[in-house]
Amino acid sequence: MPTTTSSPIIILIAGHWLGAWAWDEVLEHLTTDHSRAIAMTLPGLDGDDPERAAKTLDDQAAAVLDVITQLGVSEDQPATLVAHSGANAPVSLVLDRHPELVHRVVWVDSGPVATGSAFAPDIPEELEELPLPSLDVLAQQASLEGLSAEVLERFRARAVPEPGPVLRQPVELTNDARRKVRTTLVCCSIPSAQVLELARAGHAMFAEVANIEHLDVIDLPTGHWPMWSRPRDLAKAIQSAASRTN
């Protein structure tokens, strides 16, 4: 595996309903740590794109690879990809297609997906997009721990509906080399011990974790959106992971 220089390239990718803006507070701390860090908005999550509801996981994976190319990433200077929550599907595709360009993947309260899986395969074809649900419903799906009323209001105001094709599309993976990419799990709403236990038990959401060859875990106890509840600590965890060479 290639090693990175003292200034690792870090690409931050947020989950459903979110754009690059979600990482603003984390970037403030990463940029003071001498990293080359940027955040990106996946296709389908740009509120100004009139065709965003038609975007697919393939579009999203291609966009990540475009950013990698623009940053001059190579096998000699691969990037660290940081994937939060629902960004795991397009990032899993990137790992499958070009594992040689990734120094490390950092899953933030997330993890790799298994081939053939889809986030919401049963949603009807006529559903073009999925808006952010009410906070009561959201709290049943993921932990809101650590988020103030102000942060939740910002989330509500800036969230962009998730494209239907992204939610329905199965992830097709064929390259076992993706499992050789160094991996860090930043465990927030579920402790790492429980995640690893579920992975060993073959739980559908975590089974792919058991196949990773080079894995380390970091516990960062908080809710599902640590970029807002613990941005400084998350930045420190990301920087530590990106700087590792083993």
PDB file of C-alpha atoms in Angstrom:
ATOM      1  CA  MET A   1       0.000   0.000   0.000  1.00  0.00           C
ATOM      2  CA  PRO A   2       1.302   3.500  -0.747  1.00  0.00           C
ATOM      3  CA  THR A   3       1.839   5.956   2.054  1.00  0.00           C
ATOM      4  CA  THR A   4       0.771   9.560   2.348  1.00  0.00           C
ATOM      5  CA  THR A   5       2.837  12.682   2.763  1.00  0.00           C
ATOM      6  CA  SER A   6       2.664  14.877   5.895  1.00  0.00           C
ATOM      7  CA  SER A   7      -0.267  16.719   4.316  1.00  0.00           C
ATOM      8  CA  PRO A   8      -2.948  14.111   3.648  1.00  0.00           C
ATOM      9  CA  ILE A   9      -5.705  14.744   1.133  1.00  0.00           C
ATOM     10  CA  ILE A  10      -9.073  14.398   2.859  1.00  0.00           C
ATOM     11  CA  ILE A  11     -12.433  14.409   1.071  1.00  0.00           C
ATOM     12  CA  LEU A  12     -15.505  14.789   3.293  1.00  0.00           C
ATOM     13  CA  ILE A  13     -18.836  13.410   2.035  1.00  0.00           C
ATOM     14  CA  ALA A  14     -22.021  13.827   4.056  1.00  0.00           C
ATOM     15  CA  GLY A  15     -25.037  11.551   4.130  1.00  0.00           C
ATOM     16  CA  HIS A  16     -28.636  11.909   3.092  1.00  0.00           C
ATOM     17  CA  TRP A  17     -30.163  15.386   2.748  1.00  0.00           C
ATOM     18  CA  LEU A  18     -26.802  17.077   3.273  1.00  0.00           C
ATOM     19  CA  GLY A  19     -24.290  18.997   1.206  1.00  0.00           C
ATOM     20  CA  ALA A  20     -20.730  20.195   1.729  1.00  0.00           C
ATOM     21  CA  TRP A  21     -22.017  22.804   4.182  1.00  0.00           C
ATOM     22  CA  ALA A  22     -22.572  20.085   6.779  1.00  0.00           C
ATOM     23  CA  TRP A  23     -18.790  19.874   7.339  1.00  0.00           C
ATOM     24  CA  ASP A  24     -18.119  23.602   7.874  1.00  0.00           C
ATOM     25  CA  GLU A  25     -17.227  23.307  11.559  1.00  0.00           C
ATOM     26  CA  VAL A  26     -15.099  20.200  11.027  1.00  0.00           C
ATOM     27  CA  LEU A  27     -13.183  21.897   8.215  1.00  0.00           C
ATOM     28  CA  GLU A  28     -12.308  24.804  10.489  1.00  0.00           C
ATOM     29  CA  HIS A  29     -10.382  22.385  12.688  1.00  0.00           C
ATOM     30  CA  LEU A  30      -8.946  20.239   9.893  1.00  0.00           C
ATOM     31  CA  THR A  31      -7.510  23.181   7.983  1.00  0.00           C
ATOM     32  CA  THR A  32      -5.644  24.348  11.083  1.00  0.00           C
ATOM     33  CA  ASP A  33      -4.075  20.872  11.196  1.00  0.00           C
ATOM     34  CA  HIS A  34      -2.276  21.340   7.861  1.00  0.00           C
ATOM     35  CA  SER A  35      -4.476  18.908   5.958  1.00  0.00           C
ATOM     36  CA  ARG A  36      -5.637  19.337   2.387  1.00  0.00           C
ATOM     37  CA  ALA A  37      -9.262  18.847   3.263  1.00  0.00           C
ATOM     38  CA  ILE A  38     -12.345  19.649   1.221  1.00  0.00           C
ATOM     39  CA  ALA A  39     -16.029  18.854   1.507  1.00  0.00           C
ATOM     40  CA  MET A  40     -18.176  17.995  -1.507  1.00  0.00           C
ATOM     41  CA  THR A  41     -21.876  17.902  -2.308  1.00  0.00           C
ATOM     42  CA  LEU A  42     -23.043  14.737  -3.998  1.00  0.00           C
ATOM     43  CA  PRO A  43     -25.157  14.962  -7.180  1.00  0.00           C
ATOM     44  CA  GLY A  44     -28.798  15.089  -6.241  1.00  0.00           C
ATOM     45  CA  LEU A  45     -28.164  17.142  -3.115  1.00  0.00           C
ATOM     46  CA  ASP A  46     -27.554  20.497  -4.759  1.00  0.00           C
ATOM     47  CA  GLY A  47     -30.786  22.395  -4.232  1.00  0.00           C
ATOM     48  CA  ASP A  48     -30.086  24.589  -7.273  1.00  0.00           C
ATOM     49  CA  ASP A  49     -29.886  21.655  -9.704  1.00  0.00           C
ATOM     50  CA  PRO A  50     -33.247  21.336 -11.490  1.00  0.00           C
ATOM     51  CA  GLU A  51     -32.423  17.747 -12.500  1.00  0.00           C
ATOM     52  CA  ARG A  52     -31.214  16.603  -9.110  1.00  0.00           C
ATOM     53  CA  ALA A  53     -34.128  14.189  -8.449  1.00  0.00           C
ATOM     54  CA  ALA A  54     -32.961  11.995 -11.354  1.00  0.00           C
ATOM     55  CA  LYS A  55     -29.432  11.473 -10.027  1.00  0.00           C
ATOM     56  CA  THR A  56     -28.226   7.944  -9.276  1.00  0.00           C
ATOM     57  CA  LEU A  57     -25.598   6.253  -7.146  1.00  0.00           C
ATOM     58  CA  ASP A  58     -23.464   5.941 -10.279  1.00  0.00           C
ATOM     59  CA  ASP A  59     -23.664   9.723 -10.725  1.00  0.00           C
ATOM     60  CA  GLN A  60     -22.586  10.185  -7.131  1.00  0.00           C
ATOM     61  CA  ALA A  61     -19.668   7.757  -7.371  1.00  0.00           C
ATOM     62  CA  ALA A  62     -18.531   9.439 -10.604  1.00  0.00           C
ATOM     63  CA  ALA A  63     -18.606  12.826  -8.880  1.00  0.00           C
ATOM     64  CA  VAL A  64     -16.387  11.562  -6.057  1.00  0.00           C
ATOM     65  CA  LEU A  65     -13.924  10.239  -8.630  1.00  0.00           C
ATOM     66  CA  ASP A  66     -14.029  13.606 -10.434  1.00  0.00           C
ATOM     67  CA  VAL A  67     -13.036  15.364  -7.205  1.00  0.00           C
ATOM     68  CA  ILE A  68     -10.264  12.824  -6.665  1.00  0.00           C
ATOM     69  CA  THR A  69      -8.961  13.576 -10.167  1.00  0.00           C
ATOM     70  CA  GLN A  70      -9.191  17.341  -9.680  1.00  0.00           C
ATOM     71  CA  LEU A  71      -7.127  17.104  -6.492  1.00  0.00           C
ATOM     72  CA  GLY A  72      -4.349  15.268  -8.290  1.00  0.00           C
ATOM     73  CA  VAL A  73      -4.793  12.085  -6.303  1.00  0.00           C
ATOM     74  CA  SER A  74      -2.658   9.176  -7.512  1.00  0.00           C
ATOM     75  CA  GLU A  75      -1.419   5.796  -6.339  1.00  0.00           C
ATOM     76  CA  ASP A  76       1.604   7.612  -4.889  1.00  0.00           C
ATOM     77  CA  GLN A  77      -0.572  10.165  -3.074  1.00  0.00           C
ATOM     78  CA  PRO A  78      -3.963   8.552  -2.451  1.00  0.00           C
ATOM     79  CA  ALA A  79      -6.814  10.281  -0.657  1.00  0.00           C
ATOM     80  CA  THR A  80      -8.615   9.648   2.581  1.00  0.00           C
ATOM     81  CA  LEU A  81     -12.364   9.452   1.998  1.00  0.00           C
ATOM     82  CA  VAL A  82     -14.627  10.354   4.911  1.00  0.00           C
ATOM     83  CA  ALA A  83     -18.168   9.038   4.458  1.00  0.00           C
ATOM     84  CA  HIS A  84     -20.981   9.896   6.813  1.00  0.00           C
ATOM     85  CA  SER A  85     -24.165   7.841   7.025  1.00  0.00           C
ATOM     86  CA  GLY A  86     -25.847   7.390   3.614  1.00  0.00           C
ATOM     87  CA  ALA A  87     -22.701   8.433   1.747  1.00  0.00           C
ATOM     88  CA  ASN A  88     -21.612   4.838   2.337  1.00  0.00           C
ATOM     89  CA  ALA A  89     -23.236   3.591  -0.875  1.00  0.00           C
ATOM     90  CA  PRO A  90     -21.437   5.852  -3.395  1.00  0.00           C
ATOM     91  CA  VAL A  91     -18.173   5.592  -1.456  1.00  0.00           C
ATOM     92  CA  SER A  92     -18.443   1.789  -1.477  1.00  0.00           C
ATOM     93  CA  LEU A  93     -18.728   2.026  -5.265  1.00  0.00           C
ATOM     94  CA  VAL A  94     -15.607   4.220  -5.418  1.00  0.00           C
ATOM     95  CA  LEU A  95     -13.665   1.717  -3.302  1.00  0.00           C
ATOM     96  CA  ASP A  96     -14.803  -1.066  -5.619  1.00  0.00           C
ATOM     97  CA  ARG A  97     -13.810   0.755  -8.794  1.00  0.00           C
ATOM     98  CA  HIS A  98     -10.570   2.466  -7.747  1.00  0.00           C
ATOM     99  CA  PRO A  99      -9.226   1.115  -4.444  1.00  0.00           C
ATOM    100  CA  GLU A 100      -5.698   2.139  -5.450  1.00  0.00           C
ATOM    101  CA  LEU A 101      -6.661   5.824  -5.156  1.00  0.00           C
ATOM    102  CA  VAL A 102      -7.797   5.541  -1.534  1.00  0.00           C
ATOM    103  CA  HIS A 103      -5.281   5.646   1.310  1.00  0.00           C
ATOM    104  CA  ARG A 104      -7.955   5.102   3.938  1.00  0.00           C
ATOM    105  CA  VAL A 105     -11.714   5.282   4.247  1.00  0.00           C
ATOM    106  CA  VAL A 106     -13.213   6.729   7.421  1.00  0.00           C
ATOM    107  CA  TRP A 107     -16.819   5.729   8.031  1.00  0.00           C
ATOM    108  CA  VAL A 108     -18.554   8.234  10.328  1.00  0.00           C
ATOM    109  CA  ASP A 109     -21.401   6.446  12.128  1.00  0.00           C
ATOM    110  CA  SER A 110     -21.597   4.360   8.991  1.00  0.00           C
ATOM    111  CA  GLY A 111     -19.870   1.509   7.228  1.00  0.00           C
ATOM    112  CA  PRO A 112     -19.375  -0.281   3.907  1.00  0.00           C
ATOM    113  CA  VAL A 113     -22.391  -1.739   2.159  1.00  0.00           C
ATOM    114  CA  ALA A 114     -22.721  -5.268   0.833  1.00  0.00           C
ATOM    115  CA  THR A 115     -23.192  -5.979  -2.831  1.00  0.00           C
ATOM    116  CA  GLY A 116     -26.819  -6.110  -3.916  1.00  0.00           C
ATOM    117  CA  SER A 117     -28.046  -3.946  -1.055  1.00  0.00           C
ATOM    118  CA  ALA A 118     -30.186  -0.844  -1.500  1.00  0.00           C
ATOM    119  CA  PHE A 119     -31.082   1.764   1.100  1.00  0.00           C
ATOM    120  CA  ALA A 120     -34.839   1.664   0.470  1.00  0.00           C
ATOM    121  CA  PRO A 121     -35.612  -0.875  -2.290  1.00  0.00           C
ATOM    122  CA  ASP A 122     -39.350  -0.878  -1.560  1.00  0.00           C
ATOM    123  CA  ILE A 123     -40.109   2.792  -2.067  1.00  0.00           C
ATOM    124  CA  PRO A 124     -42.392   3.191  -5.101  1.00  0.00           C
ATOM    125  CA  GLU A 125     -40.956   4.141  -8.473  1.00  0.00           C
ATOM    126  CA  GLU A 126     -43.245   7.160  -8.642  1.00  0.00           C
ATOM    127  CA  LEU A 127     -41.590   8.663  -5.560  1.00  0.00           C
ATOM    128  CA  GLU A 128     -39.130  11.118  -7.103  1.00  0.00           C
ATOM    129  CA  GLU A 129     -37.486  12.227  -3.877  1.00  0.00           C
ATOM    130  CA  LEU A 130     -37.597  11.760  -0.119  1.00  0.00           C
ATOM    131  CA  PRO A 131     -37.682  14.959   1.975  1.00  0.00           C
ATOM    132  CA  LEU A 132     -36.172  15.148   5.446  1.00  0.00           C
ATOM    133  CA  PRO A 133     -38.827  13.663   7.746  1.00  0.00           C
ATOM    134  CA  SER A 134     -40.190  15.415  10.793  1.00  0.00           C
ATOM    135  CA  LEU A 135     -37.814  15.548  13.732  1.00  0.00           C
ATOM    136  CA  ASP A 136     -39.994  13.113  15.667  1.00  0.00           C
ATOM    137  CA  VAL A 137     -39.714  10.557  12.879  1.00  0.00           C
ATOM    138  CA  LEU A 138     -36.016  11.301  12.362  1.00  0.00           C
ATOM    139  CA  ALA A 139     -35.324  10.707  16.051  1.00  0.00           C
ATOM    140  CA  GLN A 140     -36.828   7.226  15.694  1.00  0.00           C
ATOM    141  CA  GLN A 141     -34.407   6.468  12.852  1.00  0.00           C
ATOM    142  CA  ALA A 142     -31.180   7.959  14.237  1.00  0.00           C
ATOM    143  CA  SER A 143     -29.912   9.564  17.422  1.00  0.00           C
ATOM    144  CA  LEU A 144     -30.211  13.359  17.683  1.00  0.00           C
ATOM    145  CA  GLU A 145     -28.062  13.443  20.803  1.00  0.00           C
ATOM    146  CA  GLY A 146     -25.968  16.583  21.142  1.00  0.00           C
ATOM    147  CA  LEU A 147     -27.923  18.684  18.637  1.00  0.00           C
ATOM    148  CA  SER A 148     -29.305  21.996  19.842  1.00  0.00           C
ATOM    149  CA  ALA A 149     -32.608  23.469  18.706  1.00  0.00           C
ATOM    150  CA  GLU A 150     -30.615  25.935  16.594  1.00  0.00           C
ATOM    151  CA  VAL A 151     -28.691  23.164  14.840  1.00  0.00           C
ATOM    152  CA  LEU A 152     -31.859  21.184  14.200  1.00  0.00           C
ATOM    153  CA  GLU A 153     -33.506  24.242  12.682  1.00  0.00           C
ATOM    154  CA  ARG A 154     -30.509  24.771  10.400  1.00  0.00           C
ATOM    155  CA  PHE A 155     -30.715  21.112   9.393  1.00  0.00           C
ATOM    156  CA  ARG A 156     -34.376  21.525   8.555  1.00  0.00           C
ATOM    157  CA  ALA A 157     -33.823  24.766   6.625  1.00  0.00           C
ATOM    158  CA  ARG A 158     -30.898  23.528   4.522  1.00  0.00           C
ATOM    159  CA  ALA A 159     -31.799  19.876   3.953  1.00  0.00           C
ATOM    160  CA  VAL A 160     -32.351  18.820   0.327  1.00  0.00           C
ATOM    161  CA  PRO A 161     -34.671  15.892  -0.494  1.00  0.00           C
ATOM    162  CA  GLU A 162     -32.848  12.667  -1.314  1.00  0.00           C
ATOM    163  CA  PRO A 163     -33.303  11.487  -4.934  1.00  0.00           C
ATOM    164  CA  GLY A 164     -35.489   8.410  -5.285  1.00  0.00           C
ATOM    165  CA  PRO A 165     -33.080   6.585  -7.641  1.00  0.00           C
ATOM    166  CA  VAL A 166     -30.290   6.874  -5.057  1.00  0.00           C
ATOM    167  CA  LEU A 167     -32.464   5.202  -2.433  1.00  0.00           C
ATOM    168  CA  ARG A 168     -33.729   2.401  -4.710  1.00  0.00           C
ATOM    169  CA  GLN A 169     -30.571   1.491  -6.641  1.00  0.00           C
ATOM    170  CA  PRO A 170     -28.788  -1.702  -5.533  1.00  0.00           C
ATOM    171  CA  VAL A 171     -25.052  -1.395  -5.036  1.00  0.00           C
ATOM    172  CA  GLU A 172     -23.183  -3.802  -7.299  1.00  0.00           C
ATOM    173  CA  LEU A 173     -19.649  -4.620  -6.138  1.00  0.00           C
ATOM    174  CA  THR A 174     -17.213  -6.986  -7.825  1.00  0.00           C
ATOM    175  CA  ASN A 175     -13.685  -6.067  -6.682  1.00  0.00           C
ATOM    176  CA  ASP A 176     -12.521  -7.729  -3.470  1.00  0.00           C
ATOM    177  CA  ALA A 177      -9.583  -5.287  -3.367  1.00  0.00           C
ATOM    178  CA  ARG A 178     -11.984  -2.791  -1.778  1.00  0.00           C
ATOM    179  CA  ARG A 179     -11.699  -4.834   1.408  1.00  0.00           C
ATOM    180  CA  LYS A 180      -7.947  -4.287   1.527  1.00  0.00           C
ATOM    181  CA  VAL A 181      -8.271  -0.489   1.827  1.00  0.00           C
ATOM    182  CA  ARG A 182      -7.326   0.647   5.323  1.00  0.00           C
ATOM    183  CA  THR A 183     -10.485   1.430   7.217  1.00  0.00           C
ATOM    184  CA  THR A 184     -11.466   3.380  10.311  1.00  0.00           C
ATOM    185  CA  LEU A 185     -14.901   3.237  11.881  1.00  0.00           C
ATOM    186  CA  VAL A 186     -15.822   6.314  13.902  1.00  0.00           C
ATOM    187  CA  CYS A 187     -18.608   4.907  16.071  1.00  0.00           C
ATOM    188  CA  CYS A 188     -20.988   7.472  17.502  1.00  0.00           C
ATOM    189  CA  SER A 189     -24.585   6.396  18.076  1.00  0.00           C
ATOM    190  CA  ILE A 190     -23.640   2.708  18.365  1.00  0.00           C
ATOM    191  CA  PRO A 191     -20.511   1.748  20.383  1.00  0.00           C
ATOM    192  CA  SER A 192     -17.744   0.002  18.476  1.00  0.00           C
ATOM    193  CA  ALA A 193     -18.012  -3.162  20.590  1.00  0.00           C
ATOM    194  CA  GLN A 194     -21.646  -3.536  19.542  1.00  0.00           C
ATOM    195  CA  VAL A 195     -20.862  -2.779  15.891  1.00  0.00           C
ATOM    196  CA  LEU A 196     -18.168  -5.466  15.812  1.00  0.00           C
ATOM    197  CA  GLU A 197     -20.435  -7.950  17.553  1.00  0.00           C
ATOM    198  CA  LEU A 198     -23.180  -7.320  14.987  1.00  0.00           C
ATOM    199  CA  ALA A 199     -20.635  -7.666  12.167  1.00  0.00           C
ATOM    200  CA  ARG A 200     -19.459 -11.046  13.469  1.00  0.00           C
ATOM    201  CA  ALA A 201     -23.092 -12.144  13.782  1.00  0.00           C
ATOM    202  CA  GLY A 202     -23.716 -11.297  10.121  1.00  0.00           C
ATOM    203  CA  HIS A 203     -26.203  -8.484  10.725  1.00  0.00           C
ATOM    204  CA  ALA A 204     -27.191  -7.136   7.311  1.00  0.00           C
ATOM    205  CA  MET A 205     -26.225  -3.548   8.136  1.00  0.00           C
ATOM    206  CA  PHE A 206     -22.758  -4.439   9.443  1.00  0.00           C
ATOM    207  CA  ALA A 207     -21.828  -7.762   7.823  1.00  0.00           C
ATOM    208  CA  GLU A 208     -19.384  -6.204   5.369  1.00  0.00           C
ATOM    209  CA  VAL A 209     -17.328  -4.845   8.282  1.00  0.00           C
ATOM    210  CA  ALA A 210     -16.280  -8.412   9.075  1.00  0.00           C
ATOM    211  CA  ASN A 211     -14.610  -8.667   5.652  1.00  0.00           C
ATOM    212  CA  ILE A 212     -12.313  -5.649   6.084  1.00  0.00           C
ATOM    213  CA  GLU A 213      -8.650  -6.677   6.261  1.00  0.00           C
ATOM    214  CA  HIS A 214      -7.178  -3.561   7.926  1.00  0.00           C
ATOM    215  CA  LEU A 215      -9.649  -2.143  10.457  1.00  0.00           C
ATOM    216  CA  ASP A 216      -9.432   0.151  13.424  1.00  0.00           C
ATOM    217  CA  VAL A 217     -12.208   1.751  15.434  1.00  0.00           C
ATOM    218  CA  ILE A 218     -12.658   5.028  17.255  1.00  0.00           C
ATOM    219  CA  ASP A 219     -15.479   5.581  19.735  1.00  0.00           C
ATOM    220  CA  LEU A 220     -16.910   9.090  19.675  1.00  0.00           C
ATOM    221  CA  PRO A 221     -20.051   8.852  21.800  1.00  0.00           C
ATOM    222  CA  THR A 222     -22.706  11.251  20.525  1.00  0.00           C
ATOM    223  CA  GLY A 223     -25.599  11.256  18.074  1.00  0.00           C
ATOM    224  CA  HIS A 224     -25.671  10.396  14.394  1.00  0.00           C
ATOM    225  CA  TRP A 225     -24.450  13.838  13.281  1.00  0.00           C
ATOM    226  CA  PRO A 226     -21.097  14.284  15.088  1.00  0.00           C
ATOM    227  CA  MET A 227     -20.002  16.981  12.636  1.00  0.00           C
ATOM    228  CA  TRP A 228     -22.400  19.247  14.547  1.00  0.00           C
ATOM    229  CA  SER A 229     -22.403  17.780  18.055  1.00  0.00           C
ATOM    230  CA  ARG A 230     -18.630  17.172  18.392  1.00  0.00           C
ATOM    231  CA  PRO A 231     -16.904  18.831  15.398  1.00  0.00           C
ATOM    232  CA  ARG A 232     -13.528  19.385  17.043  1.00  0.00           C
ATOM    233  CA  ASP A 233     -13.312  15.801  18.281  1.00  0.00           C
ATOM    234  CA  LEU A 234     -14.457  14.443  14.923  1.00  0.00           C
ATOM    235  CA  ALA A 235     -11.822  16.510  13.124  1.00  0.00           C
ATOM    236  CA  LYS A 236      -9.182  15.122  15.473  1.00  0.00           C
ATOM    237  CA  ALA A 237     -10.342  11.551  14.784  1.00  0.00           C
ATOM    238  CA  ILE A 238     -10.307  12.129  11.028  1.00  0.00           C
ATOM    239  CA  GLN A 239      -6.860  13.730  11.115  1.00  0.00           C
ATOM    240  CA  SER A 240      -5.501  10.869  13.192  1.00  0.00           C
ATOM    241  CA  ALA A 241      -6.912   8.279  10.793  1.00  0.00           C
ATOM    242  CA  ALA A 242      -5.722  10.105   7.664  1.00  0.00           C
ATOM    243  CA  SER A 243      -2.186  10.366   9.039  1.00  0.00           C
ATOM    244  CA  ARG A 244      -1.846   6.670   9.816  1.00  0.00           C
ATOM    245  CA  THR A 245       0.227   4.505   7.504  1.00  0.00           C
ATOM    246  CA  ASN A 246      -0.736   1.102   8.867  1.00  0.00           C
TER     247      ASN A 246
END
